[in-house]
Amino acid sequence: MAGIEEILVHFVESELLNKDTRIVLTPDFPLLEGGVIDSVSLQRLVAFIEDEFDISVSDEYMEPASFSSIGSITKLVSTLRE
């Protein structure tokens, strides 16, 4: 099975990035500041995370720092899976 980070990168690249975008998603690429995630795509991302990893992202984790990069989202998912 693919790792959390790999699954997240695949989702963001295939579902959230504009097909013409030439962004290379590294663990620390700024998703919010880089314009990859907006309010609508954040909702899609959270729904994907909850379904894919069978977790619930509560309001306490719905802060910009939790979704600022692939690395921060990977950490969030790992924490919620414990």
Short mmCIF file of C-alpha atoms in Angstrom, two decimals:
data_model
loop_
_atom_site.label_atom_id
_atom_site.label_comp_id
_atom_site.label_asym_id
_atom_site.label_seq_id
_atom_site.Cartn_x
_atom_site.Cartn_y
_atom_site.Cartn_z
CA MET A 1 0.00 0.00 0.00
CA ALA A 2 1.19 3.50 -0.77
CA GLY A 3 2.23 5.77 2.07
CA ILE A 4 0.15 8.66 3.34
CA GLU A 5 2.31 11.28 1.66
CA GLU A 6 2.21 9.50 -1.70
CA ILE A 7 -1.59 9.16 -1.54
CA LEU A 8 -1.98 12.85 -0.68
CA VAL A 9 0.35 13.98 -3.48
CA HIS A 10 -1.54 11.85 -6.00
CA PHE A 11 -4.90 13.30 -4.91
CA VAL A 12 -3.70 16.91 -4.96
CA GLU A 13 -2.00 16.48 -8.35
CA SER A 14 -4.92 14.69 -9.97
CA GLU A 15 -7.87 16.46 -8.36
CA LEU A 16 -6.82 19.93 -7.20
CA LEU A 17 -4.07 21.16 -9.50
CA ASN A 18 -4.90 22.81 -12.78
CA LYS A 19 -3.75 20.46 -15.53
CA ASP A 20 -1.57 23.23 -17.00
CA THR A 21 0.18 23.88 -13.69
CA ARG A 22 3.79 22.82 -13.50
CA ILE A 23 4.09 22.71 -9.72
CA VAL A 24 6.25 20.01 -8.17
CA LEU A 25 4.67 19.01 -4.88
CA THR A 26 7.36 18.56 -2.28
CA PRO A 27 6.50 17.86 1.38
CA ASP A 28 7.05 21.53 2.25
CA PHE A 29 5.53 23.24 -0.82
CA PRO A 30 3.16 25.97 0.50
CA LEU A 31 -0.25 24.73 -0.66
CA LEU A 32 -2.24 27.68 0.68
CA GLU A 33 0.18 30.45 -0.25
CA GLY A 34 0.91 28.73 -3.57
CA GLY A 35 -2.76 28.87 -4.52
CA VAL A 36 -3.18 25.10 -4.71
CA ILE A 37 -5.80 24.95 -1.96
CA ASP A 38 -8.71 27.37 -1.59
CA SER A 39 -11.87 27.03 0.52
CA VAL A 40 -13.65 24.75 -1.96
CA SER A 41 -10.66 22.49 -2.60
CA LEU A 42 -10.04 22.31 1.15
CA GLN A 43 -13.51 20.83 1.60
CA ARG A 44 -12.77 18.29 -1.14
CA LEU A 45 -9.42 17.45 0.43
CA VAL A 46 -10.91 16.94 3.90
CA ALA A 47 -13.66 14.71 2.48
CA PHE A 48 -11.02 12.67 0.65
CA ILE A 49 -8.84 12.34 3.76
CA GLU A 50 -11.78 11.23 5.89
CA ASP A 51 -12.86 8.62 3.33
CA GLU A 52 -9.42 7.38 2.32
CA PHE A 53 -7.98 7.04 5.81
CA ASP A 54 -11.21 6.32 7.71
CA ILE A 55 -10.74 9.22 10.11
CA SER A 56 -12.71 12.28 11.15
CA VAL A 57 -11.12 15.72 10.94
CA SER A 58 -12.74 17.67 13.77
CA ASP A 59 -13.02 21.45 13.94
CA GLU A 60 -10.00 21.70 16.23
CA TYR A 61 -7.77 20.59 13.33
CA MET A 62 -9.40 22.86 10.74
CA GLU A 63 -6.74 25.53 10.87
CA PRO A 64 -4.39 26.77 8.14
CA ALA A 65 -1.29 25.26 9.77
CA SER A 66 -2.77 21.76 9.45
CA PHE A 67 -3.15 22.13 5.68
CA SER A 68 -0.22 24.37 4.79
CA SER A 69 1.77 21.63 3.03
CA ILE A 70 1.73 17.95 2.12
CA GLY A 71 4.03 17.42 5.10
CA SER A 72 1.64 19.08 7.55
CA ILE A 73 -1.33 17.15 6.16
CA THR A 74 0.64 13.89 6.41
CA LYS A 75 1.39 14.70 10.05
CA LEU A 76 -2.30 15.47 10.69
CA VAL A 77 -3.43 12.18 9.15
CA SER A 78 -0.81 10.24 11.10
CA THR A 79 -1.92 11.89 14.34
CA LEU A 80 -5.59 11.17 13.72
CA ARG A 81 -4.90 7.54 12.84
CA GLU A 82 -3.21 6.85 16.19
#
